[in-house]
Short mmCIF file of C-alpha atoms in Angstrom, two decimals:
data_model
loop_
_atom_site.label_atom_id
_atom_site.label_comp_id
_atom_site.label_asym_id
_atom_site.label_seq_id
_atom_site.Cartn_x
_atom_site.Cartn_y
_atom_site.Cartn_z
CA MET A 1 -0.13 -0.18 -0.28
CA LEU A 2 2.90 2.74 0.98
CA ARG A 3 4.04 2.13 -2.77
CA PHE A 4 0.82 3.28 -4.16
CA VAL A 5 0.98 6.27 -1.72
CA ARG A 6 4.80 7.04 -2.81
CA GLU A 7 3.33 6.41 -6.84
CA ALA A 8 0.32 8.88 -6.34
CA LEU A 9 2.94 11.71 -4.52
CA VAL A 10 5.38 11.18 -7.10
CA LYS A 11 2.40 11.54 -10.11
CA ALA A 12 1.43 14.74 -8.54
CA GLY A 13 4.86 16.16 -8.26
CA ALA A 14 5.01 16.39 -4.67
CA VAL A 15 8.16 14.55 -4.33
CA SER A 16 11.34 13.34 -6.19
CA PRO A 17 11.03 9.59 -7.27
CA GLN A 18 13.99 8.59 -4.94
CA ALA A 19 13.04 10.71 -2.13
CA ARG A 20 13.56 9.02 1.56
CA LEU A 21 9.86 8.87 2.47
CA ILE A 22 9.11 9.16 6.72
CA HIS A 23 5.54 8.25 7.91
CA ASN A 24 3.30 8.33 10.47
CA VAL A 25 0.26 6.24 10.26
CA ARG A 26 -3.28 6.19 11.64
CA LEU A 27 -6.14 3.73 11.57
CA THR A 28 -9.45 5.20 11.97
CA THR A 29 -12.92 4.01 13.22
CA GLU A 30 -14.17 4.37 9.47
CA SER A 31 -11.66 2.13 7.59
CA THR A 32 -9.77 5.18 6.03
CA LEU A 33 -6.02 4.97 6.95
CA ARG A 34 -4.22 8.64 7.59
CA LEU A 35 -0.61 8.75 6.88
CA ASP A 36 1.40 11.92 7.35
CA VAL A 37 4.20 11.51 4.64
CA GLY A 38 7.55 13.88 5.48
CA ASP A 39 9.66 13.31 2.08
CA GLY A 40 12.96 14.30 4.67
CA THR A 41 13.44 18.03 3.86
CA GLY A 42 11.00 19.28 5.93
CA SER A 43 8.20 19.42 3.56
CA TRP A 44 5.19 17.41 4.89
CA PHE A 45 1.77 15.92 2.85
CA HIS A 46 -1.28 14.35 5.16
CA VAL A 47 -2.28 11.38 2.57
CA LYS A 48 -6.39 9.80 3.45
CA ALA A 49 -6.38 5.98 2.00
CA CYS A 50 -9.51 3.56 1.80
CA ARG A 51 -10.32 0.90 -0.33
CA GLU A 52 -13.81 0.72 0.75
CA ARG A 53 -15.10 3.70 -0.89
CA SER A 54 -14.02 6.40 -3.82
CA LEU A 55 -12.41 9.64 -2.17
CA ALA A 56 -13.06 11.35 -5.34
CA GLU A 57 -16.37 13.34 -4.53
CA GLU A 58 -14.66 14.45 -0.49
CA PHE A 59 -11.49 15.73 -3.02
CA ASP A 60 -14.16 17.93 -4.99
CA ARG A 61 -15.62 19.39 -1.61
CA PHE A 62 -12.17 19.98 -0.17
CA ARG A 63 -11.20 21.94 -3.33
CA LEU A 64 -14.28 23.65 -3.42
CA ALA A 65 -13.67 24.99 0.29
CA ARG A 66 -10.11 25.64 -0.20
CA GLU A 67 -11.26 28.00 -3.06
CA ARG A 68 -13.48 29.38 -0.67
CA PHE A 69 -11.91 29.40 2.29
CA PRO A 70 -8.23 29.82 2.00
CA ALA A 71 -6.81 30.70 5.26
CA TYR A 72 -8.56 28.18 6.91
CA THR A 73 -8.13 25.04 4.98
CA ALA A 74 -4.81 23.15 4.13
CA GLU A 75 -3.93 22.80 0.54
CA PRO A 76 -5.30 19.71 -1.40
CA ILE A 77 -2.65 18.36 -3.69
CA ALA A 78 -4.21 15.10 -5.65
CA HIS A 79 -6.83 12.62 -5.39
CA THR A 80 -5.74 9.08 -7.70
CA CYS A 81 -6.63 5.78 -7.30
CA LEU A 82 -4.21 2.88 -7.68
CA ALA A 83 -4.89 -1.01 -7.27
CA GLY A 84 -8.38 -0.65 -5.62
CA TRP A 85 -6.61 2.35 -3.32
CA SER A 86 -8.41 6.15 -3.81
CA ILE A 87 -5.80 8.02 -2.27
CA LEU A 88 -6.35 11.64 -1.40
CA ILE A 89 -3.32 14.01 -0.58
CA ALA A 90 -3.29 17.28 0.78
CA ARG A 91 0.13 19.65 2.69
CA ALA A 92 -0.04 19.06 5.51
CA VAL A 93 0.44 22.21 7.86
CA GLU A 94 1.94 21.21 11.46
CA HIS A 95 -0.93 22.03 13.91
CA VAL A 96 -2.40 21.53 17.18
CA PRO A 97 -5.52 20.53 18.72
CA VAL A 98 -8.15 23.03 20.02
CA GLY A 99 -9.66 22.30 23.13
CA VAL A 100 -12.93 23.91 24.99
CA SER A 101 -10.63 25.86 27.11
CA ASP A 102 -8.37 27.21 23.78
CA LEU A 103 -11.87 28.10 21.76
CA ALA A 104 -13.67 29.79 25.29
CA SER A 105 -10.62 31.24 27.05
CA PRO A 106 -11.34 35.07 28.02
CA GLY A 107 -7.63 35.65 26.97
CA SER A 108 -6.44 36.99 23.51
CA SER A 109 -5.66 34.06 21.87
CA GLY A 110 -9.49 32.54 22.56
CA ALA A 111 -10.62 35.72 21.53
CA SER A 112 -8.73 35.70 18.28
CA LEU A 113 -9.76 31.87 17.55
CA ARG A 114 -13.20 33.04 17.77
CA ARG A 115 -12.79 35.92 15.68
CA GLN A 116 -11.64 33.73 13.00
CA LEU A 117 -14.12 31.64 13.49
CA ILE A 118 -16.65 34.29 13.49
CA GLY A 119 -14.77 35.49 9.87
CA PHE A 120 -15.06 32.11 8.80
CA LEU A 121 -19.19 31.79 9.18
CA ALA A 122 -19.14 35.57 7.72
CA ALA A 123 -17.11 34.31 4.37
CA ALA A 124 -19.54 31.46 4.01
CA GLN A 125 -22.44 34.02 4.20
CA ALA A 126 -21.11 35.57 2.29
CA SER A 127 -20.37 33.02 -0.51
CA ALA A 128 -23.80 31.80 0.06
CA LYS A 129 -24.56 34.51 -2.60
CA ALA A 130 -22.89 33.36 -5.41
CA ASP A 131 -23.34 29.73 -4.59
CA ILE A 132 -25.14 28.67 -7.37
CA LEU A 133 -24.65 24.87 -6.42
CA ARG A 134 -26.22 24.93 -2.89
CA GLN A 135 -28.27 22.22 -1.34
CA ASP A 136 -31.74 23.47 -1.75
CA ASN A 137 -33.02 23.01 2.65
CA GLU A 138 -36.26 21.94 1.86
CA THR A 139 -35.11 19.34 -0.85
CA PHE A 140 -32.61 17.91 2.00
CA MET A 141 -34.54 17.73 4.48
CA ARG A 142 -37.05 16.20 2.86
CA GLU A 143 -34.84 13.54 1.32
CA ALA A 144 -33.50 13.11 5.56
CA VAL A 145 -36.96 12.64 7.04
CA ALA A 146 -38.09 10.09 4.52
CA CYS A 147 -34.62 8.32 5.19
CA LEU A 148 -35.06 8.35 8.92
CA ALA A 149 -38.15 7.78 8.82
CA THR A 150 -37.41 4.67 6.94
CA SER A 151 -34.62 3.24 7.88
CA PRO A 152 -34.76 -0.19 10.26
CA ALA A 153 -31.39 1.14 12.01
CA VAL A 154 -33.16 4.44 13.01
CA SER A 155 -34.37 4.18 17.14
CA PRO A 156 -38.20 4.66 17.18
CA PRO A 157 -38.49 7.58 18.95
CA LEU A 158 -35.99 9.56 16.16
CA ARG A 159 -38.39 8.05 13.61
CA ASP A 160 -41.26 9.79 15.53
CA LEU A 161 -39.30 12.99 15.73
CA ALA A 162 -38.67 12.84 12.04
CA LEU A 163 -42.36 12.01 10.92
CA SER A 164 -43.74 14.83 13.18
CA LEU A 165 -41.91 17.65 12.26
CA ASP A 166 -43.87 20.69 10.12
CA PRO A 167 -42.14 20.90 7.14
CA THR A 168 -43.03 24.81 6.90
CA VAL A 169 -40.08 25.02 10.49
CA TRP A 170 -37.25 24.73 7.63
CA GLY A 171 -38.91 26.95 4.89
CA ASP A 172 -37.40 30.13 6.52
CA ILE A 173 -34.27 29.10 7.29
CA PRO A 174 -30.96 31.08 5.36
CA ALA A 175 -29.83 29.01 2.61
CA ILE A 176 -25.61 28.39 3.51
CA SER A 177 -23.46 25.39 2.61
CA GLN A 178 -22.17 23.94 5.67
CA HIS A 179 -19.01 22.32 6.38
CA GLY A 180 -21.75 19.46 8.03
CA ASN A 181 -19.39 18.47 10.76
CA LEU A 182 -17.61 21.08 12.56
CA VAL A 183 -16.65 19.55 15.70
CA LEU A 184 -14.21 20.84 17.74
CA ASN A 185 -12.11 17.42 16.64
CA ASN A 186 -12.27 19.39 13.14
CA LEU A 187 -10.34 22.70 14.43
CA ALA A 188 -6.96 23.09 15.06
CA ARG A 189 -4.38 25.56 15.64
CA ALA A 190 -0.83 26.50 13.49
CA GLY A 191 0.25 29.44 15.58
CA ASP A 192 -2.24 31.44 15.71
CA ARG A 193 -4.03 30.52 12.56
CA LEU A 194 -7.42 28.65 13.09
CA LEU A 195 -7.82 25.27 10.78
CA ILE A 196 -10.91 23.53 9.85
CA PHE A 197 -10.65 19.87 8.71
CA ASP A 198 -12.04 17.04 7.20
CA TRP A 199 -14.62 18.70 4.21
CA LYS A 200 -15.96 15.32 3.09
CA ASP A 201 -19.79 16.26 4.14
CA TYR A 202 -18.92 20.28 2.58
CA GLY A 203 -22.11 21.82 1.22
CA VAL A 204 -24.16 18.29 1.26
CA THR A 205 -26.87 20.79 3.46
CA ALA A 206 -27.27 24.52 3.35
CA LEU A 207 -29.20 24.40 6.64
CA ALA A 208 -27.67 27.38 8.35
CA GLY A 209 -27.19 26.80 11.69
CA LEU A 210 -25.94 23.61 11.76
CA ASP A 211 -22.06 24.49 12.05
CA ILE A 212 -22.95 26.59 15.25
CA CYS A 213 -25.07 23.91 16.43
CA LEU A 214 -22.68 21.10 16.01
CA LEU A 215 -19.86 23.27 17.56
CA ALA A 216 -21.67 24.83 20.69
CA LEU A 217 -22.48 20.69 21.00
CA SER A 218 -19.07 19.88 21.27
CA MET A 219 -18.33 22.23 23.57
CA ALA A 220 -21.34 21.82 25.93
CA GLY A 221 -20.28 17.78 25.76
CA MET A 222 -21.78 16.16 22.74
CA ASP A 223 -24.90 14.84 24.79
CA ALA A 224 -28.36 15.19 25.25
CA ALA A 225 -28.22 17.51 28.52
CA GLY A 226 -25.62 19.93 26.37
CA ALA A 227 -28.27 20.12 23.48
CA ALA A 228 -31.37 20.70 26.18
CA ALA A 229 -28.69 23.73 27.97
CA ILE A 230 -28.41 25.01 24.39
CA GLN A 231 -32.35 24.78 23.46
CA ARG A 232 -32.97 26.64 27.13
CA LYS A 233 -30.67 29.41 27.45
CA GLU A 234 -32.09 32.64 25.97
CA ASN A 235 -28.91 34.41 26.22
CA PRO A 236 -25.41 32.03 26.14
CA ALA A 237 -23.32 34.59 27.58
CA GLY A 238 -21.16 33.22 29.91
CA GLN A 239 -21.58 29.67 28.31
CA LEU A 240 -18.94 27.70 27.10
CA TRP A 241 -20.76 28.37 23.90
CA ALA A 242 -20.94 31.91 24.67
CA PHE A 243 -19.87 32.05 20.42
CA ALA A 244 -23.39 31.09 19.12
CA ARG A 245 -24.78 34.11 19.36
CA GLU A 246 -22.71 36.38 17.57
CA ALA A 247 -22.20 33.11 14.67
CA CYS A 248 -26.10 32.97 14.24
CA ALA A 249 -26.08 37.04 14.00
CA THR A 250 -23.29 36.79 11.21
CA SER A 251 -25.33 34.27 9.88
CA GLU A 252 -28.78 36.10 9.66
CA LEU A 253 -30.14 33.61 12.05
CA PRO A 254 -32.08 34.88 14.53
CA TYR A 255 -30.82 32.91 18.07
CA ASP A 256 -34.33 32.07 19.10
CA THR A 257 -34.68 30.82 16.01
CA PHE A 258 -31.73 28.78 16.38
CA ARG A 259 -32.55 27.50 19.46
CA ALA A 260 -35.72 25.50 18.27
CA LEU A 261 -33.91 24.44 15.74
CA VAL A 262 -31.70 22.11 17.92
CA PRO A 263 -33.64 18.95 17.10
CA VAL A 264 -33.96 19.61 13.34
CA TYR A 265 -30.46 20.32 13.50
CA LEU A 266 -29.41 16.89 15.40
CA LEU A 267 -31.54 15.36 12.75
CA ALA A 268 -29.86 16.64 9.46
CA PHE A 269 -26.79 15.84 11.34
CA ARG A 270 -28.00 12.26 12.28
CA TYR A 271 -28.98 12.02 8.56
CA LEU A 272 -25.62 13.07 7.35
CA LYS A 273 -23.83 10.18 9.75
CA ARG A 274 -26.18 7.55 8.21
CA ASN A 275 -23.21 5.93 6.68
CA CYS A 276 -20.88 5.97 9.38
CA SER A 277 -19.59 3.40 12.30
CA GLU A 278 -22.79 1.88 13.92
CA GLU A 279 -20.94 3.29 17.23
CA ILE A 280 -21.14 7.26 16.08
CA ARG A 281 -24.89 6.61 14.88
CA ALA A 282 -25.86 4.45 18.52
CA ARG A 283 -24.05 7.41 20.35
CA LEU A 284 -26.90 10.12 18.35
CA ASP A 285 -29.23 8.08 18.61
CA THR A 286 -28.94 8.31 22.42
CA MET A 287 -28.97 11.25 22.22
CA LEU A 288 -31.74 12.55 20.31
CA GLY A 289 -33.38 9.88 22.12
CA GLU A 290 -32.86 11.40 25.60
CA LEU A 291 -33.26 14.95 24.26
CA LEU A 292 -36.92 14.05 23.09
CA THR A 293 -38.29 11.87 26.56
CA MET B 1 -32.77 9.18 -1.50
CA SER B 2 -29.67 7.37 0.10
CA ILE B 3 -30.36 4.34 1.96
CA GLU B 4 -28.22 3.86 5.07
CA THR B 5 -25.26 1.93 4.20
CA PRO B 6 -22.91 1.90 7.30
CA ALA B 7 -19.44 1.68 6.62
CA VAL B 8 -17.63 -1.34 7.48
CA GLY B 9 -15.61 -1.59 10.31
CA VAL B 10 -12.70 -2.84 9.15
CA TYR B 11 -10.45 -1.77 11.31
CA ALA B 12 -12.63 -2.39 14.37
CA THR B 13 -11.12 -4.92 16.58
CA CYS B 14 -7.81 -5.44 17.38
CA GLU B 15 -6.46 -8.32 15.58
CA ALA B 16 -8.03 -6.69 12.38
CA GLN B 17 -6.08 -3.46 13.22
CA LEU B 18 -2.57 -5.71 13.97
CA ARG B 19 -3.46 -7.34 10.72
CA ALA B 20 -4.38 -3.75 9.00
CA LEU B 21 -0.78 -2.71 10.24
CA TYR B 22 1.14 -5.61 9.17
CA GLN B 23 0.00 -5.62 5.89
CA ILE B 24 0.27 -1.51 5.08
CA PRO B 25 3.96 -2.00 3.98
CA THR B 26 3.24 -5.24 1.67
CA PRO B 27 3.69 -5.37 -1.66
CA PRO B 28 0.24 -6.13 -4.33
CA GLY B 29 0.51 -9.55 -5.54
CA GLN B 30 1.50 -11.09 -2.17
CA ALA B 31 2.46 -14.92 -2.51
CA ALA B 32 3.51 -16.43 0.05
CA VAL B 33 3.56 -15.16 3.74
CA LEU B 34 5.15 -16.91 6.44
CA GLU B 35 4.61 -16.05 10.46
CA LEU B 36 7.85 -17.46 12.83
CA ARG B 37 6.48 -17.49 16.17
CA LEU B 38 7.46 -19.13 19.45
CA GLY B 39 3.88 -19.32 21.31
CA ASP B 40 1.21 -22.20 20.30
CA ALA B 41 -0.48 -20.42 17.97
CA GLY B 42 0.30 -17.51 14.93
CA ARG B 43 -1.32 -14.07 15.77
CA VAL B 44 -0.79 -12.32 12.90
CA VAL B 45 -1.87 -14.81 10.03
CA ASP B 46 -4.88 -17.42 9.96
CA ASP B 47 -6.76 -19.11 7.15
CA THR B 48 -8.39 -15.94 6.04
CA TRP B 49 -4.89 -14.10 4.76
CA PRO B 50 -4.93 -13.02 1.30
CA ALA B 51 -1.81 -15.30 0.17
CA ASP B 52 -1.38 -18.05 -2.52
CA LEU B 53 0.85 -19.46 0.81
CA VAL B 54 0.20 -19.62 4.04
CA VAL B 55 2.81 -20.71 6.69
CA SER B 56 2.61 -20.75 10.62
CA CYS B 57 6.20 -21.81 11.61
CA ARG B 58 6.73 -22.34 15.81
CA LEU B 59 10.21 -21.89 16.84
CA THR B 60 10.86 -24.54 19.29
CA ASP B 61 14.17 -26.77 20.79
CA THR B 62 12.04 -30.21 20.11
CA ILE B 63 11.11 -30.81 16.43
CA THR B 64 7.26 -32.79 16.17
CA GLN B 65 6.12 -31.28 13.05
CA PRO B 66 8.59 -30.87 10.42
CA TRP B 67 8.50 -28.76 7.31
CA LYS B 68 7.23 -31.13 4.68
CA PRO B 69 7.12 -29.61 1.18
CA ALA B 70 5.51 -32.34 -0.59
CA GLY B 71 2.83 -30.35 1.89
CA LEU B 72 2.93 -27.29 -1.15
CA GLY B 73 0.07 -28.04 -2.86
CA ARG B 74 -1.86 -26.77 0.80
CA ARG B 75 -2.97 -23.46 0.98
CA VAL B 76 -2.69 -22.88 4.78
CA GLN B 77 0.07 -24.92 6.51
CA THR B 78 1.71 -25.29 9.81
CA CYS B 79 5.20 -26.92 11.02
CA GLU B 80 7.97 -26.57 13.65
CA ALA B 81 11.99 -25.04 13.22
CA ALA B 82 14.75 -25.08 15.29
CA TYR B 83 15.43 -22.23 17.31
CA ASP B 84 18.69 -21.77 16.21
CA ALA B 85 19.06 -23.63 12.90
CA PRO B 86 18.83 -22.60 9.31
CA LEU B 87 14.82 -22.24 8.35
CA PRO B 88 13.65 -25.38 6.81
CA PHE B 89 12.62 -23.71 3.19
CA ALA B 90 13.97 -23.67 0.18
CA ALA B 91 15.85 -20.47 -0.68
CA ASP B 92 13.81 -17.31 -2.14
CA THR B 93 10.12 -19.29 -1.48
CA PHE B 94 8.56 -16.26 0.54
CA ASP B 95 7.47 -12.82 -0.28
CA LEU B 96 6.43 -11.36 3.48
CA VAL B 97 7.93 -12.85 6.66
CA ILE B 98 6.03 -11.78 10.14
CA LEU B 99 8.04 -11.65 13.30
CA HIS B 100 5.16 -10.62 15.67
CA HIS B 101 7.52 -10.48 18.89
CA THR B 102 9.81 -13.12 17.69
CA LEU B 103 13.04 -11.53 18.00
CA ASP B 104 12.93 -10.47 21.82
CA GLU B 105 11.03 -14.13 22.90
CA LEU B 106 13.89 -16.01 20.90
CA ALA B 107 16.10 -13.35 22.51
CA SER B 108 14.71 -14.49 26.06
CA VAL B 109 15.17 -18.14 24.88
CA LEU B 110 18.84 -17.85 23.29
CA SER B 111 19.97 -15.65 26.58
CA GLN B 112 23.63 -16.47 26.22
CA ARG B 113 24.07 -14.27 23.40
CA SER B 114 23.07 -10.34 22.85
CA SER B 115 19.63 -9.54 21.86
CA GLN B 116 21.31 -7.75 18.83
CA GLN B 117 23.22 -11.25 17.58
CA VAL B 118 20.05 -13.21 18.32
CA ALA B 119 18.13 -10.99 15.83
CA GLU B 120 20.63 -10.81 13.31
CA ASP B 121 21.28 -14.66 12.79
CA CYS B 122 17.34 -14.83 12.80
CA LEU B 123 17.26 -11.96 10.12
CA ARG B 124 19.76 -13.73 8.03
CA ARG B 125 18.09 -16.69 8.42
CA VAL B 126 14.78 -15.05 6.78
CA ALA B 127 16.40 -12.88 4.32
CA HIS B 128 17.67 -16.64 3.00
CA VAL B 129 14.16 -17.27 2.16
CA LEU B 130 12.74 -13.99 0.80
CA ARG B 131 12.42 -13.65 -2.32
CA PRO B 132 14.17 -10.52 -3.89
CA GLY B 133 11.80 -7.70 -2.91
CA GLY B 134 10.30 -9.51 -0.15
CA LEU B 135 9.84 -7.85 2.97
CA VAL B 136 10.75 -8.60 7.04
CA VAL B 137 7.90 -7.22 9.00
CA GLY B 138 7.69 -7.19 13.10
CA CYS B 139 7.20 -6.02 16.20
CA GLY B 140 8.67 -6.26 19.83
CA LEU B 141 9.55 -4.50 23.47
CA ASN B 142 11.35 -1.34 23.05
CA ARG B 143 14.65 -2.17 25.63
CA SER B 144 14.85 1.58 26.80
CA SER B 145 11.03 2.01 27.46
CA PRO B 146 10.46 1.68 31.02
CA ARG B 147 7.43 0.04 30.66
CA ALA B 148 9.38 -2.90 28.43
CA TRP B 149 11.60 -3.23 32.18
CA CYS B 150 7.89 -4.31 33.80
CA GLU B 151 7.25 -6.58 30.95
CA ARG B 152 10.40 -8.53 30.92
CA PRO B 153 10.81 -12.11 31.43
CA ARG B 154 10.68 -12.73 35.21
CA ALA B 155 13.92 -14.70 34.58
CA THR B 156 16.54 -12.23 33.36
CA ARG B 157 17.45 -9.11 34.80
CA ARG B 158 17.61 -7.12 31.09
CA VAL B 159 15.18 -6.63 28.74
CA ARG B 160 15.95 -8.88 25.66
CA ALA B 161 14.80 -6.89 22.97
CA LEU B 162 16.01 -4.62 20.37
CA GLY B 163 16.03 -0.64 21.00
CA VAL B 164 15.20 2.20 18.85
CA TYR B 165 18.71 2.55 16.74
CA SER B 166 19.77 -0.92 17.15
CA CYS B 167 16.45 -2.06 15.67
CA ARG B 168 16.98 -0.49 12.45
CA ASN B 169 20.97 -1.20 12.48
CA VAL B 170 20.28 -4.91 13.00
CA LEU B 171 18.38 -4.77 9.95
CA HIS B 172 20.58 -3.05 7.62
CA ARG B 173 23.42 -5.38 8.42
CA SER B 174 21.18 -8.12 8.22
CA GLY B 175 21.42 -7.06 4.63
CA PHE B 176 17.28 -5.28 5.02
CA ALA B 177 17.61 -2.04 2.92
CA GLU B 178 14.65 0.69 3.11
CA ALA B 179 14.47 0.13 6.88
CA GLU B 180 11.94 1.75 8.90
CA VAL B 181 11.10 1.86 12.50
CA PHE B 182 8.46 2.73 14.49
CA ASN B 183 6.45 3.25 18.28
CA LEU B 184 3.29 0.97 17.98
CA LEU B 185 0.37 3.02 19.28
CA PRO B 186 -0.86 3.13 22.03
CA GLY B 187 -0.28 -0.26 22.19
CA LEU B 188 -0.50 -3.74 21.64
CA ASP B 189 -4.32 -3.92 23.10
CA ASN B 190 -5.69 -1.52 20.70
CA PRO B 191 -2.85 -0.67 17.71
CA ARG B 192 -4.28 1.95 16.25
CA GLY B 193 -1.39 3.83 14.29
CA LEU B 194 2.42 3.93 13.60
CA SER B 195 5.07 6.68 14.76
CA SER B 196 8.23 6.79 12.73
CA VAL B 197 11.35 6.95 15.45
CA ASP B 198 12.97 9.88 13.10
CA ALA B 199 13.55 12.81 15.31
CA GLN B 200 10.82 15.25 13.79
CA ALA B 201 7.97 12.92 13.16
CA SER B 202 7.80 11.67 16.07
CA ARG B 203 7.93 15.15 17.84
CA ILE B 204 4.79 15.92 15.36
CA THR B 205 3.02 13.08 16.49
CA PHE B 206 3.48 13.31 20.24
CA ARG B 207 3.05 17.33 20.47
CA ARG B 208 -0.48 16.38 19.23
CA ALA B 209 -1.60 13.55 21.43
CA LEU B 210 0.01 16.08 24.11
CA GLU B 211 -2.39 18.61 23.23
CA ALA B 212 -5.45 17.04 22.75
CA SER B 213 -4.89 16.08 26.23
CA ARG B 214 -3.86 19.36 27.57
CA ALA B 215 -6.98 20.16 29.43
CA SER B 216 -6.64 17.12 31.57
CA LEU B 217 -2.98 18.16 32.94
CA GLY B 218 -1.18 20.33 35.56
CA THR B 219 0.68 23.24 34.06
CA ALA B 220 3.86 21.53 35.42
CA GLY B 221 2.89 18.00 34.07
CA TYR B 222 2.27 19.32 30.63
CA LEU B 223 5.48 21.79 30.65
CA ALA B 224 7.70 18.30 31.66
CA ARG B 225 5.59 16.71 28.81
CA ARG B 226 6.21 19.37 26.59
CA ILE B 227 10.52 19.14 27.06
CA VAL B 228 10.00 15.46 26.66
CA VAL B 229 8.37 15.86 23.25
CA GLY B 230 10.28 18.62 22.47
CA LEU B 231 13.50 16.53 22.66
CA SER B 232 11.48 13.54 20.90
CA LEU B 233 12.59 11.21 24.24
CA ASN B 234 8.71 9.60 23.35
CA ARG B 235 10.10 7.59 20.64
CA PHE B 236 12.65 5.68 23.91
CA ILE B 237 9.91 5.64 26.09
CA GLU B 238 6.82 3.79 24.24
CA ASN B 239 7.25 0.28 24.67
CA VAL B 240 6.52 -1.58 21.36
CA LEU B 241 8.39 -0.89 18.64
CA PHE B 242 7.51 -2.04 14.82
CA TYR B 243 9.26 -2.80 11.79
CA TRP B 244 10.55 -3.82 8.50
CA GLY B 245 12.87 -3.97 5.57
CA TYR B 246 13.07 -5.07 2.30
CA LYS B 247 15.52 -8.04 0.55
CA PRO B 248 17.29 -6.01 -1.98
CA CYS B 249 16.22 -7.06 -5.88
#
């Protein structure tokens, strides 16, 4: 498999055929291999390899995100298929993970991260005007509801929620292409710069507020108690997810509407995660089940 | 409408993770695989391993099940070979040889000689049965790791294993090229990743891990670990090394 990675890097012009490569390898829970590959001269590449599915669409979404948010994304380099492996290559950026305390910190570094986060949401909002490819919210939610209502893998309370939703609820939500998995794990710092990873679901939905909800929820603990607290607090000031009010304003989404839509966002997220591992789906089902009772 | 099709968790179990890691450097179209072991059963290959010939060979002092070349018509075979004698296979037979903790277990048995000498002798025998371009892959305790000291055999006072530098040197001295050595992370119970023992690569891996756990650490604990990471010392502390090398064509 490493031979294919080398071949892909050489084919993309990223390394010379004679380069002595250094590898760090990680297996993910979703049947994907992630490699950091160094060429020995200080250049590093992030390689994602998968035999179970094609990463071609993910590469296209990644490239689109890079075009729209160059300051927040790594540089996608190439996608190639070799001997049944789908291989995606990006330039690696040395980074450290962003934690709750980093993003909620009252200090200047926390303020800088929050400012950049709002900047990202503003850029997403600005790009929405010219985004002719963006997903229609009604179509997306109709598909989500139909899928969740008929899937045997979905828990009964969640199915009931999907069927009981009033379709007019999402009619007035602004349409802004969403990252789709904007949780803390996908944020990082490179020096003072905020980086956002994992663009495989970018633009799948344009349900404005979904990204804000997911980030707020992952800061609040990614559980039903956190979701309930986000729904309950009229003013998030002083909470870990205090950024959410300004973020909603940036997306032209009233904060009260955002709070009321939390179950809809979770339902949409569950739909986006329909092909993920059973563990992730079960965790989401539990969270939604607890939120509904 | 999309149908719910959960991703197959091919790396879900410890066994699957281990097999995936052993297959990472493997060239395509592997025809013959050999696992050398000291225990009763093989721990990596079984009858589902994707190869035309799978041999699980136990190294022992008393051979009761010798290798029978006539059995080559069977895809999966087991046999025994002497600890310290040439392997009973024809030269250039295998494309991949797996040594899952074989070198340190062998060094514990052959305790009169140094771990490096035992490993070098074993790897030379392995090189003989590998085809040109073939690959040896294995793992073992990290000699310099404090945790490896806890896991050393009770009968011996020293860790009978290779270290970060000696592992690569022994592979080269035994005739293997493109040798790479890694820390196996987080451990054998849940092997999810390989981090190169190259200083810069090691710093990248462990700095990321440290920053991810920063919230659970006090200031002193964080700063101490930061120094350890900055000096690339984690590679000497992690208790399992994973390695591979190619037999030159």
